[in-house]
Amino acid sequence: MPTIRLLAPSDVAEVVEAVARDQHVASQLNPFIDAELDRGELGDSYRGRRAPTWIAIDGTRLVGHLTATTLRRPSGRVSAWVSPDAASFDGVATLGSLYALAGARWLADGVEDHEVWTYDRPDARDPWIEIGFAQRFRRGSLELSSRGAPSWPPGYRLRDGTRHDLDLAVHFNELLDVQEVAGPSFARPEPLERAELLETLEDPDTVYAVVEYRGSPVAQSMTFPLLPVRGAHERTLHLSAVVVEPSHRGRGIATAMLDQLAVRARRQGFQYADVTWRTANLAAASFWRNYGMTPTYVRLQRRVTED
Ligand SMILES: CC(C)(COP(=O)(O)OP(=O)(O)OC[C@H]1O[C@@H](n2cnc3c(N)ncnc32)[C@H](O)[C@@H]1OP(=O)(O)O)[C@@H](O)C(=O)NCCC(=O)NCCS
């Protein structure tokens, strides 16, 4: 069994190497994960962290580490977030020992929601499931050049939405909630904030696309450049809030809308697109796989409550 203790400044180089190794392996196995890593910056971030980092030592060798960032959601709920570079382990026993201490500290701080983003591979994902986490979301990417020209059924056209389409955006986002509140997701999405949605529509980086059928809106999507994040390629367009009115589903509308946006994005210099979907939203999962998304990461959650 490894020994678990808190990170000391002299351990940082080994933690950075562990993260670099995991990211390198991930990028070898999946072309949508970028190998680029600024070791100096990562080392500085570990040295400067206020949140504790636990490390696992076997003999003299570092065999794992775990830390989290605590974030308050709009609802006031506080969660501990573990990003792919915030954990490493050589097996479930090491992860279990690390989480026993780290999780106890988060719980003592009143943080009962523990969220983990990790590579979508059995060896990275399954140990978390083994210790009680459940898979909630999956992320996927594709190369925009893999998509062809849009093929619209007659009567449909795409227009750019504006801040004046706020009510429409609220309507479509509620439709998405309807889908995910129903089983098998049984999700409990946080209440939609109109002000937050308006901010998104007004953001110059957001493209709010609206599909109309004979002048009536029937679908939407919101896309924006993915913020720089470790492991993601530059020039990636993030796709979100893709929703089609139920009576217009299954006619290729979402596909045509995204293909038209892909053509535009490529002209603007984007090379990749990525998206996150709830794994229990089976229609969305099937749609994105069909559209050509290759899974990259999964998000797992542990909510510590009464059994
Ligand atoms: C997912 C969604 C956007 C798809 O829109 P759409 O216009 O019906 O999709 P398309 O007609 O372009 O479908 C393309 C392919 O996706 C797959 N697909 C779409 N909906 C599906 C469903 N309900 N079940 C299984 N596969 C589905 C099909 O394989 C389809 O291929 P086909 O034309 O050969 O049948 C739509 O179902 C929707 O609005 N759902 C609710 C909101 C939502 O969950 N959005 C995703 C957020 S991540």
mmCIF file of C-alpha atoms and ligand atoms in Angstrom:
data_model
loop_
_atom_site.group_PDB
_atom_site.id
_atom_site.type_symbol
_atom_site.label_atom_id
_atom_site.label_comp_id
_atom_site.label_asym_id
_atom_site.label_seq_id
_atom_site.Cartn_x
_atom_site.Cartn_y
_atom_site.Cartn_z
ATOM 1 C CA MET A 1 0.000 0.000 0.000
ATOM 2 C CA PRO A 2 1.390 3.412 -0.854
ATOM 3 C CA THR A 3 1.905 6.077 1.791
ATOM 4 C CA ILE A 4 -0.292 9.146 1.380
ATOM 5 C CA ARG A 5 0.935 12.593 2.418
ATOM 6 C CA LEU A 6 0.560 16.230 1.418
ATOM 7 C CA LEU A 7 2.581 17.614 -1.500
ATOM 8 C CA ALA A 8 5.873 19.326 -0.626
ATOM 9 C CA PRO A 9 7.594 21.776 -3.032
ATOM 10 C CA SER A 10 10.259 19.128 -3.745
ATOM 11 C CA ASP A 11 7.521 16.738 -5.074
ATOM 12 C CA VAL A 12 6.228 19.144 -7.729
ATOM 13 C CA ALA A 13 8.603 18.017 -10.498
ATOM 14 C CA GLU A 14 7.443 14.397 -10.097
ATOM 15 C CA VAL A 15 3.771 15.392 -10.165
ATOM 16 C CA VAL A 16 4.380 17.394 -13.362
ATOM 17 C CA GLU A 17 6.082 14.338 -14.900
ATOM 18 C CA ALA A 18 3.118 12.127 -13.952
ATOM 19 C CA VAL A 19 0.674 14.574 -15.597
ATOM 20 C CA ALA A 20 2.915 14.868 -18.684
ATOM 21 C CA ARG A 21 3.138 11.077 -18.988
ATOM 22 C CA ASP A 22 -0.639 10.626 -18.743
ATOM 23 C CA GLN A 23 -1.275 13.395 -21.270
ATOM 24 C CA HIS A 24 1.329 11.963 -23.645
ATOM 25 C CA VAL A 25 -0.257 8.486 -23.486
ATOM 26 C CA ALA A 26 -3.715 10.015 -23.989
ATOM 27 C CA SER A 27 -2.568 11.981 -27.031
ATOM 28 C CA GLN A 28 -0.934 8.861 -28.528
ATOM 29 C CA LEU A 29 -4.186 6.940 -28.179
ATOM 30 C CA ASN A 30 -6.519 9.746 -29.246
ATOM 31 C CA PRO A 31 -5.672 12.326 -31.946
ATOM 32 C CA PHE A 32 -8.146 14.806 -30.432
ATOM 33 C CA ILE A 33 -6.093 15.143 -27.250
ATOM 34 C CA ASP A 34 -3.253 17.603 -27.614
ATOM 35 C CA ALA A 35 0.196 16.568 -26.339
ATOM 36 C CA GLU A 36 1.275 20.191 -25.742
ATOM 37 C CA LEU A 37 2.045 20.841 -22.060
ATOM 38 C CA ASP A 38 3.744 23.850 -20.505
ATOM 39 C CA ARG A 39 5.599 22.062 -17.684
ATOM 40 C CA GLY A 40 6.805 25.326 -16.124
ATOM 41 C CA GLU A 41 3.297 26.736 -15.936
ATOM 42 C CA LEU A 42 1.883 23.494 -14.496
ATOM 43 C CA GLY A 43 4.684 23.367 -11.892
ATOM 44 C CA ASP A 44 3.975 26.979 -10.898
ATOM 45 C CA SER A 45 0.270 26.206 -10.569
ATOM 46 C CA TYR A 46 1.034 23.291 -8.199
ATOM 47 C CA ARG A 47 3.478 25.388 -6.166
ATOM 48 C CA GLY A 48 0.934 28.221 -5.914
ATOM 49 C CA ARG A 49 -2.150 26.126 -5.130
ATOM 50 C CA ARG A 50 -4.062 27.050 -2.003
ATOM 51 C CA ALA A 51 -6.083 23.828 -2.146
ATOM 52 C CA PRO A 52 -4.171 20.838 -0.758
ATOM 53 C CA THR A 53 -2.676 18.191 -3.056
ATOM 54 C CA TRP A 54 -2.215 14.643 -1.731
ATOM 55 C CA ILE A 55 0.456 12.382 -3.155
ATOM 56 C CA ALA A 56 0.955 8.607 -2.982
ATOM 57 C CA ILE A 57 4.483 7.288 -2.458
ATOM 58 C CA ASP A 58 5.528 3.669 -2.940
ATOM 59 C CA GLY A 59 9.037 3.318 -1.512
ATOM 60 C CA THR A 60 10.594 6.473 -2.919
ATOM 61 C CA ARG A 61 8.486 6.627 -6.080
ATOM 62 C CA LEU A 62 5.465 8.871 -6.651
ATOM 63 C CA VAL A 63 2.601 6.615 -7.815
ATOM 64 C CA GLY A 64 -0.286 9.062 -7.680
ATOM 65 C CA HIS A 65 -1.614 12.490 -6.757
ATOM 66 C CA LEU A 66 -4.998 14.127 -6.226
ATOM 67 C CA THR A 67 -6.256 17.667 -5.812
ATOM 68 C CA ALA A 68 -9.431 19.581 -6.649
ATOM 69 C CA THR A 69 -10.678 23.074 -7.290
ATOM 70 C CA THR A 70 -13.727 24.108 -5.303
ATOM 71 C CA LEU A 71 -16.367 25.980 -7.291
ATOM 72 C CA ARG A 72 -19.685 27.493 -6.240
ATOM 73 C CA ARG A 73 -22.510 26.939 -8.754
ATOM 74 C CA PRO A 74 -25.155 29.605 -9.454
ATOM 75 C CA SER A 75 -27.531 27.613 -7.181
ATOM 76 C CA GLY A 76 -25.091 28.024 -4.282
ATOM 77 C CA ARG A 77 -24.084 24.333 -4.246
ATOM 78 C CA VAL A 78 -20.351 23.902 -3.901
ATOM 79 C CA SER A 79 -18.500 21.192 -5.832
ATOM 80 C CA ALA A 80 -14.946 19.860 -5.844
ATOM 81 C CA TRP A 81 -13.668 19.595 -9.437
ATOM 82 C CA VAL A 82 -10.868 17.270 -10.447
ATOM 83 C CA SER A 83 -9.496 17.987 -13.938
ATOM 84 C CA PRO A 84 -7.430 15.418 -15.909
ATOM 85 C CA ASP A 85 -4.193 17.015 -14.665
ATOM 86 C CA ALA A 86 -5.372 17.030 -11.024
ATOM 87 C CA ALA A 87 -5.133 13.267 -10.543
ATOM 88 C CA SER A 88 -2.853 10.373 -11.415
ATOM 89 C CA PHE A 89 -2.721 6.824 -10.021
ATOM 90 C CA ASP A 90 -1.293 3.398 -10.805
ATOM 91 C CA GLY A 91 -4.471 1.513 -9.929
ATOM 92 C CA VAL A 92 -7.657 1.518 -7.897
ATOM 93 C CA ALA A 93 -5.866 0.890 -4.571
ATOM 94 C CA THR A 94 -3.784 4.051 -4.900
ATOM 95 C CA LEU A 95 -6.764 6.094 -6.071
ATOM 96 C CA GLY A 96 -8.833 4.749 -3.179
ATOM 97 C CA SER A 97 -6.160 5.714 -0.643
ATOM 98 C CA LEU A 98 -5.797 9.206 -2.133
ATOM 99 C CA TYR A 99 -9.545 9.800 -2.323
ATOM 100 C CA ALA A 100 -10.081 8.528 1.231
ATOM 101 C CA LEU A 101 -8.048 11.483 2.513
ATOM 102 C CA ALA A 102 -8.850 14.113 -0.125
ATOM 103 C CA GLY A 103 -12.576 13.316 -0.113
ATOM 104 C CA ALA A 104 -12.680 13.386 3.698
ATOM 105 C CA ARG A 105 -11.211 16.885 3.616
ATOM 106 C CA TRP A 106 -13.725 18.070 0.987
ATOM 107 C CA LEU A 107 -16.586 16.616 3.068
ATOM 108 C CA ALA A 108 -15.250 18.258 6.220
ATOM 109 C CA ASP A 109 -15.368 21.536 4.261
ATOM 110 C CA GLY A 110 -19.039 20.847 3.421
ATOM 111 C CA VAL A 111 -18.373 19.897 -0.220
ATOM 112 C CA GLU A 112 -20.553 16.882 -1.026
ATOM 113 C CA ASP A 113 -20.470 16.984 -4.851
ATOM 114 C CA HIS A 114 -17.247 15.564 -6.229
ATOM 115 C CA GLU A 115 -16.810 15.922 -10.007
ATOM 116 C CA VAL A 116 -14.052 14.346 -12.076
ATOM 117 C CA TRP A 117 -13.071 14.921 -15.705
ATOM 118 C CA THR A 118 -10.866 12.127 -16.976
ATOM 119 C CA TYR A 119 -9.763 10.479 -20.212
ATOM 120 C CA ASP A 120 -12.472 8.281 -21.708
ATOM 121 C CA ARG A 121 -10.529 5.032 -21.361
ATOM 122 C CA PRO A 122 -11.260 2.069 -19.074
ATOM 123 C CA ASP A 123 -7.940 2.351 -17.184
ATOM 124 C CA ALA A 124 -8.509 6.068 -16.484
ATOM 125 C CA ARG A 125 -12.259 5.884 -15.866
ATOM 126 C CA ASP A 126 -13.073 2.534 -14.241
ATOM 127 C CA PRO A 127 -11.123 2.983 -10.979
ATOM 128 C CA TRP A 128 -13.315 6.027 -10.226
ATOM 129 C CA ILE A 129 -16.453 3.961 -10.891
ATOM 130 C CA GLU A 130 -15.072 1.212 -8.678
ATOM 131 C CA ILE A 131 -14.868 3.650 -5.732
ATOM 132 C CA GLY A 132 -18.419 4.920 -6.169
ATOM 133 C CA PHE A 133 -18.428 7.530 -8.938
ATOM 134 C CA ALA A 134 -20.989 7.443 -11.757
ATOM 135 C CA GLN A 135 -20.530 8.492 -15.358
ATOM 136 C CA ARG A 136 -22.594 11.558 -16.204
ATOM 137 C CA PHE A 137 -21.215 13.363 -19.268
ATOM 138 C CA ARG A 138 -19.010 12.554 -22.228
ATOM 139 C CA ARG A 139 -17.038 14.924 -24.410
ATOM 140 C CA GLY A 140 -16.232 14.294 -28.055
ATOM 141 C CA SER A 141 -14.367 15.970 -30.902
ATOM 142 C CA LEU A 142 -14.180 15.867 -34.657
ATOM 143 C CA GLU A 143 -12.160 17.446 -37.415
ATOM 144 C CA LEU A 144 -14.320 20.004 -39.227
ATOM 145 C CA SER A 145 -12.894 18.944 -42.604
ATOM 146 C CA SER A 146 -14.544 15.527 -42.100
ATOM 147 C CA ARG A 147 -17.959 17.148 -42.665
ATOM 148 C CA GLY A 148 -19.368 17.879 -46.111
ATOM 149 C CA ALA A 149 -21.589 20.649 -47.457
ATOM 150 C CA PRO A 150 -24.947 21.056 -45.654
ATOM 151 C CA SER A 151 -27.926 19.297 -47.156
ATOM 152 C CA TRP A 152 -31.155 21.101 -46.208
ATOM 153 C CA PRO A 153 -34.596 19.628 -46.772
ATOM 154 C CA PRO A 154 -36.819 22.136 -48.692
ATOM 155 C CA GLY A 155 -38.247 25.071 -46.719
ATOM 156 C CA TYR A 156 -35.498 25.364 -44.067
ATOM 157 C CA ARG A 157 -32.990 28.176 -43.728
ATOM 158 C CA LEU A 158 -30.471 29.275 -41.125
ATOM 159 C CA ARG A 159 -30.182 32.800 -39.756
ATOM 160 C CA ASP A 160 -27.987 34.369 -37.098
ATOM 161 C CA GLY A 161 -29.917 35.083 -33.910
ATOM 162 C CA THR A 162 -29.432 38.200 -31.791
ATOM 163 C CA ARG A 163 -30.136 39.423 -28.264
ATOM 164 C CA HIS A 164 -33.711 40.068 -29.443
ATOM 165 C CA ASP A 165 -34.162 36.286 -29.684
ATOM 166 C CA LEU A 166 -33.880 35.834 -25.913
ATOM 167 C CA ASP A 167 -37.418 34.399 -25.546
ATOM 168 C CA LEU A 168 -36.669 31.923 -28.317
ATOM 169 C CA ALA A 169 -33.423 30.865 -26.658
ATOM 170 C CA VAL A 170 -35.284 30.394 -23.354
ATOM 171 C CA HIS A 171 -37.877 28.239 -25.153
ATOM 172 C CA PHE A 172 -35.273 25.994 -26.803
ATOM 173 C CA ASN A 173 -33.236 25.639 -23.619
ATOM 174 C CA GLU A 174 -36.411 24.601 -21.788
ATOM 175 C CA LEU A 175 -36.979 21.974 -24.512
ATOM 176 C CA LEU A 176 -33.531 20.574 -23.794
ATOM 177 C CA ASP A 177 -34.391 20.436 -20.092
ATOM 178 C CA VAL A 178 -37.652 18.606 -20.886
ATOM 179 C CA GLN A 179 -35.614 15.929 -22.668
ATOM 180 C CA GLU A 180 -33.146 15.540 -19.801
ATOM 181 C CA VAL A 181 -35.588 15.790 -16.877
ATOM 182 C CA ALA A 182 -37.389 12.751 -18.344
ATOM 183 C CA GLY A 183 -35.945 9.269 -17.896
ATOM 184 C CA PRO A 184 -33.521 7.702 -18.237
ATOM 185 C CA SER A 185 -31.599 10.877 -17.346
ATOM 186 C CA PHE A 186 -33.884 12.115 -14.552
ATOM 187 C CA ALA A 187 -31.612 15.166 -14.469
ATOM 188 C CA ARG A 188 -32.324 18.083 -12.158
ATOM 189 C CA PRO A 189 -30.951 20.994 -14.185
ATOM 190 C CA GLU A 190 -30.398 24.241 -12.337
ATOM 191 C CA PRO A 191 -33.113 26.818 -13.111
ATOM 192 C CA LEU A 192 -32.432 28.711 -16.314
ATOM 193 C CA GLU A 193 -31.129 32.231 -15.686
ATOM 194 C CA ARG A 194 -32.451 34.655 -18.328
ATOM 195 C CA ALA A 195 -29.703 37.145 -17.496
ATOM 196 C CA GLU A 196 -27.025 34.514 -18.050
ATOM 197 C CA LEU A 197 -28.566 33.485 -21.375
ATOM 198 C CA LEU A 198 -28.743 37.135 -22.470
ATOM 199 C CA GLU A 199 -25.075 37.549 -21.598
ATOM 200 C CA THR A 200 -24.262 34.553 -23.819
ATOM 201 C CA LEU A 201 -26.299 35.986 -26.721
ATOM 202 C CA GLU A 202 -24.592 39.356 -26.366
ATOM 203 C CA ASP A 203 -21.096 37.860 -26.217
ATOM 204 C CA PRO A 204 -19.383 38.763 -29.513
ATOM 205 C CA ASP A 205 -17.715 35.321 -29.532
ATOM 206 C CA THR A 206 -21.056 33.474 -29.494
ATOM 207 C CA VAL A 207 -22.768 32.472 -32.716
ATOM 208 C CA TYR A 208 -26.452 31.950 -31.991
ATOM 209 C CA ALA A 209 -27.863 30.054 -34.962
ATOM 210 C CA VAL A 210 -31.606 29.753 -35.540
ATOM 211 C CA VAL A 211 -33.183 27.465 -38.131
ATOM 212 C CA GLU A 212 -36.495 28.584 -39.576
ATOM 213 C CA TYR A 213 -39.066 26.547 -41.452
ATOM 214 C CA ARG A 214 -41.240 28.770 -43.631
ATOM 215 C CA GLY A 215 -40.425 31.688 -41.362
ATOM 216 C CA SER A 216 -40.995 29.928 -37.993
ATOM 217 C CA PRO A 217 -38.055 29.007 -35.732
ATOM 218 C CA VAL A 218 -37.605 25.244 -35.357
ATOM 219 C CA ALA A 219 -34.019 24.699 -34.139
ATOM 220 C CA GLN A 220 -31.075 26.434 -32.520
ATOM 221 C CA SER A 221 -27.442 26.036 -31.525
ATOM 222 C CA MET A 222 -24.891 28.132 -29.661
ATOM 223 C CA THR A 223 -21.246 27.917 -30.648
ATOM 224 C CA PHE A 224 -18.148 29.731 -29.462
ATOM 225 C CA PRO A 225 -14.363 29.257 -29.475
ATOM 226 C CA LEU A 226 -13.240 26.752 -26.835
ATOM 227 C CA LEU A 227 -11.240 28.565 -24.176
ATOM 228 C CA PRO A 228 -7.610 27.438 -23.965
ATOM 229 C CA VAL A 229 -7.553 24.345 -21.769
ATOM 230 C CA ARG A 230 -4.807 21.766 -21.271
ATOM 231 C CA GLY A 231 -5.195 18.839 -23.657
ATOM 232 C CA ALA A 232 -7.522 20.629 -26.107
ATOM 233 C CA HIS A 233 -6.334 21.645 -29.544
ATOM 234 C CA GLU A 234 -6.246 25.315 -30.378
ATOM 235 C CA ARG A 235 -8.752 26.455 -33.023
ATOM 236 C CA THR A 236 -11.551 24.303 -31.569
ATOM 237 C CA LEU A 237 -15.165 25.424 -31.885
ATOM 238 C CA HIS A 238 -17.331 24.445 -28.920
ATOM 239 C CA LEU A 239 -20.883 23.358 -29.848
ATOM 240 C CA SER A 240 -23.697 23.671 -27.330
ATOM 241 C CA ALA A 241 -27.461 23.940 -26.854
ATOM 242 C CA VAL A 242 -28.307 22.073 -30.067
ATOM 243 C CA VAL A 243 -32.076 21.638 -29.972
ATOM 244 C CA VAL A 244 -34.657 20.826 -32.653
ATOM 245 C CA GLU A 245 -38.412 21.273 -32.192
ATOM 246 C CA PRO A 246 -39.824 17.712 -31.611
ATOM 247 C CA SER A 247 -42.064 17.757 -34.721
ATOM 248 C CA HIS A 248 -39.025 18.539 -36.922
ATOM 249 C CA ARG A 249 -36.662 15.894 -35.518
ATOM 250 C CA GLY A 250 -35.318 13.035 -37.619
ATOM 251 C CA ARG A 251 -35.260 15.084 -40.850
ATOM 252 C CA GLY A 252 -31.574 15.950 -40.804
ATOM 253 C CA ILE A 253 -32.093 19.496 -39.454
ATOM 254 C CA ALA A 254 -29.491 19.345 -36.671
ATOM 255 C CA THR A 255 -27.034 17.748 -39.094
ATOM 256 C CA ALA A 256 -27.570 20.430 -41.761
ATOM 257 C CA MET A 257 -27.374 23.263 -39.191
ATOM 258 C CA LEU A 258 -24.056 21.986 -37.787
ATOM 259 C CA ASP A 259 -22.640 21.317 -41.262
ATOM 260 C CA GLN A 260 -23.433 24.886 -42.306
ATOM 261 C CA LEU A 261 -21.780 26.226 -39.140
ATOM 262 C CA ALA A 262 -18.771 23.950 -39.808
ATOM 263 C CA VAL A 263 -18.289 25.502 -43.258
ATOM 264 C CA ARG A 264 -18.305 28.973 -41.712
ATOM 265 C CA ALA A 265 -16.016 27.951 -38.839
ATOM 266 C CA ARG A 266 -13.428 26.522 -41.238
ATOM 267 C CA ARG A 267 -13.411 29.811 -43.176
ATOM 268 C CA GLN A 268 -12.721 31.546 -39.836
ATOM 269 C CA GLY A 269 -9.729 29.262 -39.166
ATOM 270 C CA PHE A 270 -11.249 26.652 -36.827
ATOM 271 C CA GLN A 271 -10.021 23.104 -37.346
ATOM 272 C CA TYR A 272 -11.925 21.075 -34.723
ATOM 273 C CA ALA A 273 -15.317 21.020 -33.025
ATOM 274 C CA ASP A 274 -16.091 19.613 -29.604
ATOM 275 C CA VAL A 275 -19.231 19.012 -27.602
ATOM 276 C CA THR A 276 -20.336 17.627 -24.240
ATOM 277 C CA TRP A 277 -23.463 15.518 -23.814
ATOM 278 C CA ARG A 278 -25.192 13.785 -20.940
ATOM 279 C CA THR A 279 -24.553 10.049 -21.385
ATOM 280 C CA ALA A 280 -28.097 9.148 -20.295
ATOM 281 C CA ASN A 281 -29.535 11.408 -23.038
ATOM 282 C CA LEU A 282 -29.494 8.479 -25.426
ATOM 283 C CA ALA A 283 -30.867 10.417 -28.409
ATOM 284 C CA ALA A 284 -28.120 13.008 -28.033
ATOM 285 C CA ALA A 285 -25.463 10.307 -27.543
ATOM 286 C CA SER A 286 -26.605 8.514 -30.678
ATOM 287 C CA PHE A 287 -26.840 11.782 -32.620
ATOM 288 C CA TRP A 288 -23.299 12.891 -31.736
ATOM 289 C CA ARG A 289 -21.754 9.465 -32.456
ATOM 290 C CA ASN A 290 -23.577 9.470 -35.781
ATOM 291 C CA TYR A 291 -22.339 12.967 -36.523
ATOM 292 C CA GLY A 292 -18.757 11.709 -36.165
ATOM 293 C CA MET A 293 -17.719 12.721 -32.654
ATOM 294 C CA THR A 294 -14.842 10.683 -31.184
ATOM 295 C CA PRO A 295 -15.103 10.460 -27.366
ATOM 296 C CA THR A 296 -12.257 12.196 -25.520
ATOM 297 C CA TYR A 297 -13.175 12.699 -21.854
ATOM 298 C CA VAL A 298 -15.870 11.592 -19.410
ATOM 299 C CA ARG A 299 -17.225 13.455 -16.422
ATOM 300 C CA LEU A 300 -17.955 11.347 -13.365
ATOM 301 C CA GLN A 301 -19.774 12.423 -10.254
ATOM 302 C CA ARG A 302 -19.979 11.301 -6.647
ATOM 303 C CA ARG A 303 -22.676 12.909 -4.536
ATOM 304 C CA VAL A 304 -22.161 11.894 -0.941
ATOM 305 C CA THR A 305 -25.635 11.621 0.583
ATOM 306 C CA GLU A 306 -27.617 9.257 2.771
ATOM 307 C CA ASP A 307 -28.085 5.791 1.203
HETATM 308 C C1 LIG B 1 -30.429 15.417 -30.711
HETATM 309 C C2 LIG B 1 -31.229 16.300 -31.690
HETATM 310 C C3 LIG B 1 -30.638 17.708 -31.685
HETATM 311 C C4 LIG B 1 -31.092 15.696 -33.088
HETATM 312 O O1 LIG B 1 -31.748 16.561 -34.010
HETATM 313 P P1 LIG B 1 -32.357 16.004 -35.384
HETATM 314 O O2 LIG B 1 -32.598 17.146 -36.287
HETATM 315 O O3 LIG B 1 -33.504 15.111 -35.084
HETATM 316 O O4 LIG B 1 -31.140 15.123 -35.909
HETATM 317 P P2 LIG B 1 -30.927 14.608 -37.398
HETATM 318 O O5 LIG B 1 -32.242 14.376 -38.071
HETATM 319 O O6 LIG B 1 -29.949 15.517 -38.082
HETATM 320 O O7 LIG B 1 -30.252 13.199 -37.057
HETATM 321 C C5 LIG B 1 -29.077 12.716 -37.603
HETATM 322 C C6 LIG B 1 -28.805 11.315 -37.012
HETATM 323 O O8 LIG B 1 -28.724 11.337 -35.583
HETATM 324 C C7 LIG B 1 -29.330 10.176 -35.022
HETATM 325 N N1 LIG B 1 -30.440 10.542 -34.183
HETATM 326 C C8 LIG B 1 -31.084 11.739 -34.129
HETATM 327 N N2 LIG B 1 -32.083 11.696 -33.197
HETATM 328 C C9 LIG B 1 -32.057 10.454 -32.666
HETATM 329 C C10 LIG B 1 -32.844 9.781 -31.687
HETATM 330 N N3 LIG B 1 -33.878 10.387 -31.083
HETATM 331 N N4 LIG B 1 -32.532 8.501 -31.375
HETATM 332 C C11 LIG B 1 -31.532 7.862 -32.010
HETATM 333 N N5 LIG B 1 -30.766 8.444 -32.978
HETATM 334 C C12 LIG B 1 -31.009 9.714 -33.285
HETATM 335 C C13 LIG B 1 -29.830 9.374 -36.154
HETATM 336 O O9 LIG B 1 -28.873 8.359 -36.371
HETATM 337 C C14 LIG B 1 -29.888 10.310 -37.330
HETATM 338 O O10 LIG B 1 -29.529 9.616 -38.468
HETATM 339 P P3 LIG B 1 -30.670 9.189 -39.555
HETATM 340 O O11 LIG B 1 -31.051 10.461 -40.222
HETATM 341 O O12 LIG B 1 -29.928 8.224 -40.404
HETATM 342 O O13 LIG B 1 -31.800 8.581 -38.762
HETATM 343 C C15 LIG B 1 -32.743 16.329 -31.329
HETATM 344 O O14 LIG B 1 -33.168 15.019 -31.080
HETATM 345 C C16 LIG B 1 -33.068 17.172 -30.106
HETATM 346 O O15 LIG B 1 -33.355 18.372 -30.216
HETATM 347 N N6 LIG B 1 -33.088 16.570 -28.904
HETATM 348 C C17 LIG B 1 -33.413 17.278 -27.640
HETATM 349 C C18 LIG B 1 -32.323 18.238 -27.263
HETATM 350 C C19 LIG B 1 -31.006 17.545 -27.056
HETATM 351 O O16 LIG B 1 -30.919 16.543 -26.385
HETATM 352 N N7 LIG B 1 -29.939 18.123 -27.644
HETATM 353 C C20 LIG B 1 -28.580 17.608 -27.530
HETATM 354 C C21 LIG B 1 -27.859 18.373 -26.509
HETATM 355 S S1 LIG B 1 -26.229 17.722 -26.246
#
